[in-house]
Each structure stands twice: as structure tokens, then as C-alpha cells.
mmCIF file of C-alpha atoms in Angstrom:
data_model
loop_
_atom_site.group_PDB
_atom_site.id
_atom_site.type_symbol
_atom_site.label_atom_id
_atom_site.label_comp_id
_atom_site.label_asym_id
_atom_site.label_seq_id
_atom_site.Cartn_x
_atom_site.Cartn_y
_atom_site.Cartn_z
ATOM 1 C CA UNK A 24 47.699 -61.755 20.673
ATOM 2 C CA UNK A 25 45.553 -65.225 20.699
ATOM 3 C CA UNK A 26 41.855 -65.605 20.904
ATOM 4 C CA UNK A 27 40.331 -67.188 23.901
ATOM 5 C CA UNK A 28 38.824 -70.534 23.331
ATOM 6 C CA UNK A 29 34.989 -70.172 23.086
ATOM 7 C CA UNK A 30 33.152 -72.763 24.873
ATOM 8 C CA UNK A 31 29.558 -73.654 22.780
ATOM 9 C CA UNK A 32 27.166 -76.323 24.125
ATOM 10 C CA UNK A 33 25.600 -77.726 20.915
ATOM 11 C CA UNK A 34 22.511 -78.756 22.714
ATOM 12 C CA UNK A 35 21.749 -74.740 23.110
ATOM 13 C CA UNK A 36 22.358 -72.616 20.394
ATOM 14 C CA UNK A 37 23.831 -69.534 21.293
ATOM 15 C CA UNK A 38 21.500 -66.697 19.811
ATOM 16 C CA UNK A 39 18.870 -68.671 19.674
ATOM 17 C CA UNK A 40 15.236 -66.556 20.122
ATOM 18 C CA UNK A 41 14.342 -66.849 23.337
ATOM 19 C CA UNK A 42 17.686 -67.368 24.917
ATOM 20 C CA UNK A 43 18.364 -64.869 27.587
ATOM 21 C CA UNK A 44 21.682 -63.555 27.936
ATOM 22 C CA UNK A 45 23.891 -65.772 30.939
ATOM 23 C CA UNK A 46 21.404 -68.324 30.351
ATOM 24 C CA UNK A 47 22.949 -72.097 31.401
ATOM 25 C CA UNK A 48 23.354 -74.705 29.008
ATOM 26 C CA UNK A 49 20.831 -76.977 28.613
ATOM 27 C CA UNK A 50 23.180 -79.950 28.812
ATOM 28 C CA UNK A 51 24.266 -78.359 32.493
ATOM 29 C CA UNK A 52 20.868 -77.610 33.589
ATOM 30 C CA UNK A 53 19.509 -81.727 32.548
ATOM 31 C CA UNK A 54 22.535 -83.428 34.253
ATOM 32 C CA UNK A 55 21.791 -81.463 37.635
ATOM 33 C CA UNK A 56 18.160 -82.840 37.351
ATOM 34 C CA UNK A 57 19.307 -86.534 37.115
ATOM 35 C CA UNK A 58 21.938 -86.213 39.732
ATOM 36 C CA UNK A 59 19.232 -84.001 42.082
ATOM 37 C CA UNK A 60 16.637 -87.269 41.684
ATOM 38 C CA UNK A 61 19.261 -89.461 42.868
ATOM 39 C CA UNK A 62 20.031 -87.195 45.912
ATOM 40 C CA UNK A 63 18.135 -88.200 49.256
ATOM 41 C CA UNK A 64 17.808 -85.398 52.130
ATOM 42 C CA UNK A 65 16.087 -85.772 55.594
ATOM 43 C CA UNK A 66 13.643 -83.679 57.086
ATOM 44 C CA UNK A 67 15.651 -80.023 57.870
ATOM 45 C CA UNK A 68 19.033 -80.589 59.212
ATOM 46 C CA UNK A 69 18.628 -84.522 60.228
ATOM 47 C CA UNK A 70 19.924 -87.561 58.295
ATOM 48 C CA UNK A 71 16.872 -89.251 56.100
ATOM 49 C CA UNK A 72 15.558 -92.213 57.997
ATOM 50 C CA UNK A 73 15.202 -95.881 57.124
ATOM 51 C CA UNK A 74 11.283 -94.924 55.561
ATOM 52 C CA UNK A 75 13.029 -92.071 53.060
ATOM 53 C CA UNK A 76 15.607 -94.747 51.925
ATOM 54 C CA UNK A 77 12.706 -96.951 51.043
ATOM 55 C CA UNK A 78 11.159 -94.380 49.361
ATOM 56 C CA UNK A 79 14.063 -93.394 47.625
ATOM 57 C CA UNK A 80 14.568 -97.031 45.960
ATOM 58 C CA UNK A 81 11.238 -97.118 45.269
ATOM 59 C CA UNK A 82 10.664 -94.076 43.430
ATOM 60 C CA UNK A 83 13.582 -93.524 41.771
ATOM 61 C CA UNK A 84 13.650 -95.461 38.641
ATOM 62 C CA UNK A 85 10.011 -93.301 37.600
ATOM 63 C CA UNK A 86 11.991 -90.019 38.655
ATOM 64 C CA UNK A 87 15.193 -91.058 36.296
ATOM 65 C CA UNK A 88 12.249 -91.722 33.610
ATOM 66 C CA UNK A 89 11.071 -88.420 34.221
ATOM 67 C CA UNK A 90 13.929 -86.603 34.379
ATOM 68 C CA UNK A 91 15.282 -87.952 31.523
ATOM 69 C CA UNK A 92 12.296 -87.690 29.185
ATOM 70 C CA UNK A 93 11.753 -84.163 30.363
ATOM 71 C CA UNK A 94 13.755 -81.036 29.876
ATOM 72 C CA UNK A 95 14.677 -79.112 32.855
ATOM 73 C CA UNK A 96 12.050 -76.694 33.911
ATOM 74 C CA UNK A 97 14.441 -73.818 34.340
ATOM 75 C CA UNK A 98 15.044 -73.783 30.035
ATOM 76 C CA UNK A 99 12.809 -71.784 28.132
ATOM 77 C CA UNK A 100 10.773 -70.787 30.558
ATOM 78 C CA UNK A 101 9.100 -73.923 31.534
ATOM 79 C CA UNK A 102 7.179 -74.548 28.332
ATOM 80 C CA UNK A 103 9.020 -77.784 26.888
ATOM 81 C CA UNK A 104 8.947 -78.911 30.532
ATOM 82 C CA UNK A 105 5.332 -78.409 30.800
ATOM 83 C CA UNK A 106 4.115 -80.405 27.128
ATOM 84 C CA UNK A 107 6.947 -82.889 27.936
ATOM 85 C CA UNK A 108 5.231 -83.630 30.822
ATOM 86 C CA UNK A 109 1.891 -83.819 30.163
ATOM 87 C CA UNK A 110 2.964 -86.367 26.878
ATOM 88 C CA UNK A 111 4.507 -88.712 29.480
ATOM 89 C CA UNK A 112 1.379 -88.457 31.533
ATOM 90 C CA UNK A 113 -0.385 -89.087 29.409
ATOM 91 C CA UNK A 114 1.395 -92.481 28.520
ATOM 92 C CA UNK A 115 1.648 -93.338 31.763
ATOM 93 C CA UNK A 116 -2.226 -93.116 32.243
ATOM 94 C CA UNK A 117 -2.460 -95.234 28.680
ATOM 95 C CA UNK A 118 -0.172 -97.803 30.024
ATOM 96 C CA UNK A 119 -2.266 -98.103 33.803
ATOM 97 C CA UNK A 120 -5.428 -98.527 31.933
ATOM 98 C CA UNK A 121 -4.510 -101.256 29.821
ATOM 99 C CA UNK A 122 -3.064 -103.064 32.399
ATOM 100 C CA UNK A 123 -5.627 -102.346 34.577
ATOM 101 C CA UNK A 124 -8.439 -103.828 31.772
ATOM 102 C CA UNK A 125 -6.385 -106.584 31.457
ATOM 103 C CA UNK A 126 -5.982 -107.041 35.473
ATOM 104 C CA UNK A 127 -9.682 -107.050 35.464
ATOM 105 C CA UNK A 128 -10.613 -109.546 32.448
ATOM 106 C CA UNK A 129 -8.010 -111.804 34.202
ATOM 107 C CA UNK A 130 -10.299 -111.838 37.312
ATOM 108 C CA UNK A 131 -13.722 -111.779 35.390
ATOM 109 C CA UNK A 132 -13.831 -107.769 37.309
ATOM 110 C CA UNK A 133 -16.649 -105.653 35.396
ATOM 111 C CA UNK A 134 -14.818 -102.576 33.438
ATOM 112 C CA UNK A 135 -17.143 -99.965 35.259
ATOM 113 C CA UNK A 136 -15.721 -101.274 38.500
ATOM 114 C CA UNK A 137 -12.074 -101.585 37.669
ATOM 115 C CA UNK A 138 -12.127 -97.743 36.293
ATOM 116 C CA UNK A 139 -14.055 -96.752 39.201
ATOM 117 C CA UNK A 140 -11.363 -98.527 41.445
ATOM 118 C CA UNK A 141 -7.908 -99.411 39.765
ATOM 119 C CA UNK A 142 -7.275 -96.960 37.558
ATOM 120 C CA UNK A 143 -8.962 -94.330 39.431
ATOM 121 C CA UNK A 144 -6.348 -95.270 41.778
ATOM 122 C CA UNK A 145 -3.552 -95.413 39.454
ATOM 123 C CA UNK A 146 -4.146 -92.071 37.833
ATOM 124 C CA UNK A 147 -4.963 -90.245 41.453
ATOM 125 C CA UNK A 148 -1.970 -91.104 43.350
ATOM 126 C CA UNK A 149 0.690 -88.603 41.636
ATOM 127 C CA UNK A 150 -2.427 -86.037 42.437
ATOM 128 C CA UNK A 151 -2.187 -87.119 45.930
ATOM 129 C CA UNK A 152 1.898 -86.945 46.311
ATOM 130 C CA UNK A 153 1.409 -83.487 44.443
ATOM 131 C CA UNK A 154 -1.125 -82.275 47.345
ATOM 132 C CA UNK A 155 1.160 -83.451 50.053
ATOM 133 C CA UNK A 156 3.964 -81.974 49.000
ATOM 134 C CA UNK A 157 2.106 -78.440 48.393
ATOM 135 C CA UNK A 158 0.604 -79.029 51.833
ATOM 136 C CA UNK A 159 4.054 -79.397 53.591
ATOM 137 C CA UNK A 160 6.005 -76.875 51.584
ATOM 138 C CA UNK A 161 3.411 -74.093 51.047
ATOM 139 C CA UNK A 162 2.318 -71.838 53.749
ATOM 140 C CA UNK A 163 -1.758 -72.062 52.936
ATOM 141 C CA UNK A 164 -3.407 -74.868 51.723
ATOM 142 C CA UNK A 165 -4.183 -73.221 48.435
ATOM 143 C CA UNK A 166 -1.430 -74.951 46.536
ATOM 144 C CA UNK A 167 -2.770 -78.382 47.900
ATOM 145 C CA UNK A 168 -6.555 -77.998 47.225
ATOM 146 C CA UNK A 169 -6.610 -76.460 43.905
ATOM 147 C CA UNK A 170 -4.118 -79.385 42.295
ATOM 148 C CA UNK A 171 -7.111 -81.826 43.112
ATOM 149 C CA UNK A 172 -9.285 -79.213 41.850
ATOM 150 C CA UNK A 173 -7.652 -78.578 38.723
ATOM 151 C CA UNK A 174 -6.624 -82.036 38.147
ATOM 152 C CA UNK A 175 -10.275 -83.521 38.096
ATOM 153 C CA UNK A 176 -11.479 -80.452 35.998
ATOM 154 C CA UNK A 177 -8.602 -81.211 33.422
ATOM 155 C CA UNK A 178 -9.675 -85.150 33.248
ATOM 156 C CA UNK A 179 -13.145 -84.189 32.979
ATOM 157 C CA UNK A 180 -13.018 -81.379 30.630
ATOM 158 C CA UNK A 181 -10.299 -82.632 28.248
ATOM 159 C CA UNK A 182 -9.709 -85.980 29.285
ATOM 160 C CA UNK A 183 -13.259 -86.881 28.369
ATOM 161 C CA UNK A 184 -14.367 -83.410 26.377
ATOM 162 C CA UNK A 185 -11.276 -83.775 23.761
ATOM 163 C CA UNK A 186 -11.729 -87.876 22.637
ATOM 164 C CA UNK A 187 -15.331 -87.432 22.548
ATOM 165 C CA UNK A 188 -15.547 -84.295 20.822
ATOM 166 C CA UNK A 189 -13.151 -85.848 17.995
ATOM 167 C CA UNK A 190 -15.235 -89.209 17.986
ATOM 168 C CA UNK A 191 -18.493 -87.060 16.939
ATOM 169 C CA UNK A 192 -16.741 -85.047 14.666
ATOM 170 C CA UNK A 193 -15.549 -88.309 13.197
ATOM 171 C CA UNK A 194 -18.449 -90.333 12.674
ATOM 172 C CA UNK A 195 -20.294 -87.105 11.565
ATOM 173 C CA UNK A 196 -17.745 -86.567 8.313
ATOM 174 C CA UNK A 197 -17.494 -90.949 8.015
ATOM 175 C CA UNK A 198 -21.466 -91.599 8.698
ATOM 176 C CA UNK A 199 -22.599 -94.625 8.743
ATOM 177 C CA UNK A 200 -21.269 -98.258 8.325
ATOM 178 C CA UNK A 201 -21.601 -101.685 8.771
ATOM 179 C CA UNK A 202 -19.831 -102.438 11.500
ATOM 180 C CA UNK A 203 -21.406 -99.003 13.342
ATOM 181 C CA UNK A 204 -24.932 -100.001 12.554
ATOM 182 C CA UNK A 205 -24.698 -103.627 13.772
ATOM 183 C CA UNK A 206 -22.912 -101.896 17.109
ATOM 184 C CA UNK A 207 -25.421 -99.776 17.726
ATOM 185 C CA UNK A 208 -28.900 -101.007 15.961
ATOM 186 C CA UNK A 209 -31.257 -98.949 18.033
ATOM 187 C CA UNK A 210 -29.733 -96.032 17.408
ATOM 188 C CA UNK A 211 -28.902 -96.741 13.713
ATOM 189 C CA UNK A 212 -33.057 -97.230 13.531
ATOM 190 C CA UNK A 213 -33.790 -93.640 15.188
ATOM 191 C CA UNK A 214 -30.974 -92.165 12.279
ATOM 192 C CA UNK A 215 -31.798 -90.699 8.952
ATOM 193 C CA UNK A 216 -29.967 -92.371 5.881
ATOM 194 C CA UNK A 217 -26.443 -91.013 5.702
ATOM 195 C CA UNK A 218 -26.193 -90.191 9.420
ATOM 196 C CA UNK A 219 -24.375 -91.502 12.055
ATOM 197 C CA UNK A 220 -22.962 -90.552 15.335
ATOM 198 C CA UNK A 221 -20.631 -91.129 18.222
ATOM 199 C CA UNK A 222 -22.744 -92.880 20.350
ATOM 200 C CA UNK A 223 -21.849 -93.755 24.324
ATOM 201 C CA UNK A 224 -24.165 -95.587 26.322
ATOM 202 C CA UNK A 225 -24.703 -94.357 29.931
ATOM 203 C CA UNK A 226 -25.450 -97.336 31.950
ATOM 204 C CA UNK A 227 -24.700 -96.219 35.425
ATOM 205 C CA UNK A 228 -22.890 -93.202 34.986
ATOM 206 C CA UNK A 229 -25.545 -91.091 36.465
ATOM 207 C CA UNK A 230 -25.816 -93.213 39.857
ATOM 208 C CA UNK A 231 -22.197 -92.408 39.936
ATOM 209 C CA UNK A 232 -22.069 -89.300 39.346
ATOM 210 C CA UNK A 233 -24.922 -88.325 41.079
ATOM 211 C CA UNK A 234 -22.878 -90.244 44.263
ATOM 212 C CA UNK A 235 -19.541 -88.521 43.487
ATOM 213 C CA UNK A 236 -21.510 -85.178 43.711
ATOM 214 C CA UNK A 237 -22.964 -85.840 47.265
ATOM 215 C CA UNK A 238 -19.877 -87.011 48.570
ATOM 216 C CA UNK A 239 -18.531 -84.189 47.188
ATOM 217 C CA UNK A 240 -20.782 -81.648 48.861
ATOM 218 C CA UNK A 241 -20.141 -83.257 51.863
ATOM 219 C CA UNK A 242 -16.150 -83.114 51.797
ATOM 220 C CA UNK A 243 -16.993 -79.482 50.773
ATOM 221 C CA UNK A 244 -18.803 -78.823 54.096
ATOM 222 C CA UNK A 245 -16.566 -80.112 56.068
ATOM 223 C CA UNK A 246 -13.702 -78.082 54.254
ATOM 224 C CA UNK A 247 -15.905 -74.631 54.882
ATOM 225 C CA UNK A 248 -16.349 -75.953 58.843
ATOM 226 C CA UNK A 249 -12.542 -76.123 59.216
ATOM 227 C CA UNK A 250 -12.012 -72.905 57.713
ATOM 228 C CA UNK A 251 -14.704 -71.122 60.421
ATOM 229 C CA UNK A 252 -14.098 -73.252 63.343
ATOM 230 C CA UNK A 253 -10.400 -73.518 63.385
ATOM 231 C CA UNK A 254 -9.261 -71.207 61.002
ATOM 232 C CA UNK A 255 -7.132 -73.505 58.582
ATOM 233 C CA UNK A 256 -8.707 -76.012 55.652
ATOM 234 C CA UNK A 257 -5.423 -78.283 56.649
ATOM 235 C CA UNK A 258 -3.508 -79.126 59.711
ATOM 236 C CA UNK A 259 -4.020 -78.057 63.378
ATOM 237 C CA UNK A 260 -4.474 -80.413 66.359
ATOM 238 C CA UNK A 261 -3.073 -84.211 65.569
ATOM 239 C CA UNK A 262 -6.362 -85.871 66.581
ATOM 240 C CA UNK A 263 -8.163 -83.596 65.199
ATOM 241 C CA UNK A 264 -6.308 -83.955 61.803
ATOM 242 C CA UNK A 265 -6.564 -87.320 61.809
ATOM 243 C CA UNK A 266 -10.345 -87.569 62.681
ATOM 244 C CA UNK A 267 -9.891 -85.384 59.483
ATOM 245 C CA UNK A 268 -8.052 -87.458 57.515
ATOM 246 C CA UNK A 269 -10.010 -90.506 58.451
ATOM 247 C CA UNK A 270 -13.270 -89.119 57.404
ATOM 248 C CA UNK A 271 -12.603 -87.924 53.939
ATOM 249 C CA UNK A 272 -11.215 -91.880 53.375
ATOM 250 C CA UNK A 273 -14.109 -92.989 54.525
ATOM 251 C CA UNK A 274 -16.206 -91.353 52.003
ATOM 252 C CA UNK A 275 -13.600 -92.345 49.206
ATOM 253 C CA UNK A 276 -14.321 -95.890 50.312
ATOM 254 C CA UNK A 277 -18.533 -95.562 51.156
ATOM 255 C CA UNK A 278 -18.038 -94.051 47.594
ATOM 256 C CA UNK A 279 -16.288 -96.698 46.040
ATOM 257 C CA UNK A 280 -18.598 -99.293 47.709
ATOM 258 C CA UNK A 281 -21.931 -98.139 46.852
ATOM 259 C CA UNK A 282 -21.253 -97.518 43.205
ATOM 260 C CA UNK A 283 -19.187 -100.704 43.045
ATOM 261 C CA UNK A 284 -22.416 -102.414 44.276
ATOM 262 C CA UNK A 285 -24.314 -100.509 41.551
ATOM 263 C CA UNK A 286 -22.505 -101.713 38.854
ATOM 264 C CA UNK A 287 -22.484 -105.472 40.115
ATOM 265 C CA UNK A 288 -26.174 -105.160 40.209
ATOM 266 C CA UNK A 289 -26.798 -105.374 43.977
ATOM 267 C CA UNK A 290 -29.156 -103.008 44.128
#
């Protein structure tokens, strides 16, 4: 009697902790995520139209980067999918800030105003594709709402909390130096000897902030009138959901305006 052949996929070791038993090979599981990115499918049953082909071309080298750099979310329970993915979002976010510092020195555009503007955009727009989608696919609006919800509390809390809480813990161990203390005289003067700390002037950030927060409450009302008076956060009549739709850009771009202004010095 002969031995049947035994099949192993070295990019999965078989026994590996964690493994469940029939689980796919990784190497299986990653090529059907590249080939599903470069699949296109219409709405239901119909063939995709001419604006899905667009789409399609346009997205489709950043979902090859994607799925390439990240495993497949059905391995391992999601968790190398999930720290996979927030490393490349991280880069990405690097990469549209520099650019857009460097898009703004090229056109003499104050940094408050291209962070409050171009890379507010750059970063929000996956946010906003991530909402849709939830929105279409999801039967409440849950899904949609708390991405933007989570997403701002994530930039806030560790996109700002993390670097800033290692810059004081930095400058606390280092203390003082030269190049600190000619940075930031007026606060060097206020330090004792041997002391020094992260320091980050505020400027405008309050306006802003104190802006962002009114526009906020307002978007907020307007969220809690949909739910009473028509029973749904999202959707329902068209004109209604446009009038909607056109009202929450408008305070995205009264926002953007007014604190733009502030930081030019109009006002």
C-alpha cells in the first residue's frame, strides 16, 4: 500500500497555535483578495455602468496596495489584518501630510490652514467611503455614524494623545538644551534649572475648536430631529435627503471658512 501525497502550504504551518482545524491556506485565502479587488459588479443583478468602471480604474491600484500589504481578514481571526492595516494607515496619513506641507509652502498657504483643509481632507475621505458603504449595506445607520464617531475619537485620543504624551515624557528624562531653550525662551525663563518640557503653542486652536464644537452641536440636532420626525438618522424622501445632505456640507464649508479666516488674520 502507498501513502497519499500530503499537500502543505509553507506560508501556514500546519499545527500551528491558533490554527483551527479545515482552516484555508493562507496563500489561498490572499490570492482570492487580489483577484476579488480586481473584480467589478453592478448594483444587484445589472451590469456595472460606465461611473463603476471609472471607479474601478481609479481605485484599484490603492486596493492592490492594500490587499497586498495586508493579510486576508479571514486568517487568524482578523488580528494581523487589523495592525496591518492600521500600519499602512498610518503611512498613508504620513505621506498626505508631507505632501500636503509641501503643497502649501509651494503656494505661501499658512500650515494651520492647509491641516484644517488639505489634509483634513485627505485623511477624512476613506472615513467618508467607509460611512457610505455601512449606510448602503447595513440595515440602521449605526454602522455609518459610529465609524465617524470612532474615527475622530481615535485621531484625537491617540493620534494626538500618543505623540504628545511621548514628547513630554521625552523632554522630561532629556531636560533642557540649547537648541530647546533658544526655541522656546519664554518658557525656558518660567523653568527651574534642569527642567524642560514638551511645549505646544496654541495659537488658534481654541477658536477652532470652540467652532468645530458648535457646528457639531448643530449637526447633532439635526441628527436627533430626523430620528423623531421621520423616524430614520439616514435616508427617507429624496428631497428631503438631499436638503439633508446639503446642509451638513454647508456647515463643513461655513466651518472651514470661518476658521480659515481666523488663521489668516481676518478677524
Amino acid at each position: 500500500a502507498t501513502a497519499e501525497p500530503i499537500e502543505l502550504d509553507l506560508l501556514v504551518a500546519p499545527g500551528e497555535a491558533g490554527e483551527e482545524e479545515g482552516e484555508r491556506p493562507l496563500r489561498a485565502l490572499w490570492r482570492e483578495q487580489l483577484l476579488g479587488v480586481c473584480a467589478i459588479d453592478g448594483e444587484g443583478d445589472a451590469a456595472p455602468t460606465r461611473a463603476e468602471y471609472a471607479l474601478q480604474a481609479l481605485s484599484l491600484p490603492w486596493k492592490l496596495l492594500v490587499a497586498a500589504a495586508c493579510p486576508p481578514a479571514g486568517w487568524r481571526g482578523g488580528v494581523p489584518t487589523f495592525f496591518a492595516t492600521l500600519l499602512l494607515v498610518g503611512a498613508c496619513t504620513t505621506v498626505i501630510s508631507d505632501l500636503a506641507s509641501i503643497l502649501g509652502c509651494i503656494l505661501a498657504i499658512p500650515d494651520p490652514t492647509t491641516a484644517v483643509t488639505l489634509v483634513a481632507i485627505g485623511t477624512s475621505v476613506p472615513d467618508t467611503f467607509a460611512s457610505m458603504i455601512a449606510a448602503v449595506n447595513e440595515p440602521t445607520a449605526d454602522a455609518s455614524i459610529t465609524n465617524v464617531m470612532g474615527s475622530n475619537s481615535a485621531n484625537v485620543f491617540l493620534g494626538l494623545g500618543l505623540p504628545w504624551t511621548f514628547a513630554a515624557l521625552y523632554w522630561a528624562a532629556a531636560g533642557p538644551t540649547d537648541s530647546w531653550a533658544a526655541a522656546y525662551p519664554d518658557v525656558a525663563a518660567r523653568m527651574e534649572p534642569g527642567v524642560a518640557v514638551y511645549v505646544v503653542y496654541g495659537g488658534d486652536l481654541g477658536f477652532s475648536v470652540g467652532m468645530f464644537v458648535l457646528v457639531s452641536l448643530v449637526g447633532t440636532c439635526v441628527l436627533l430631529w430626523r430620528r423623531f420626525a421621520l423616524g430614520a438618522e439616514l435616508g427617507g424622501d429624496r428631497e428631503l435627503k438631499w436638503k439633508s445632505a446639503a446642509g451638513f456640507v454647508g456647515m463643513w464649508v461655513a466651518y472651514t471658512l470661518v476658521v480659515c479666516g481666523k488663521f489668516a488674520g481676518a478677524y
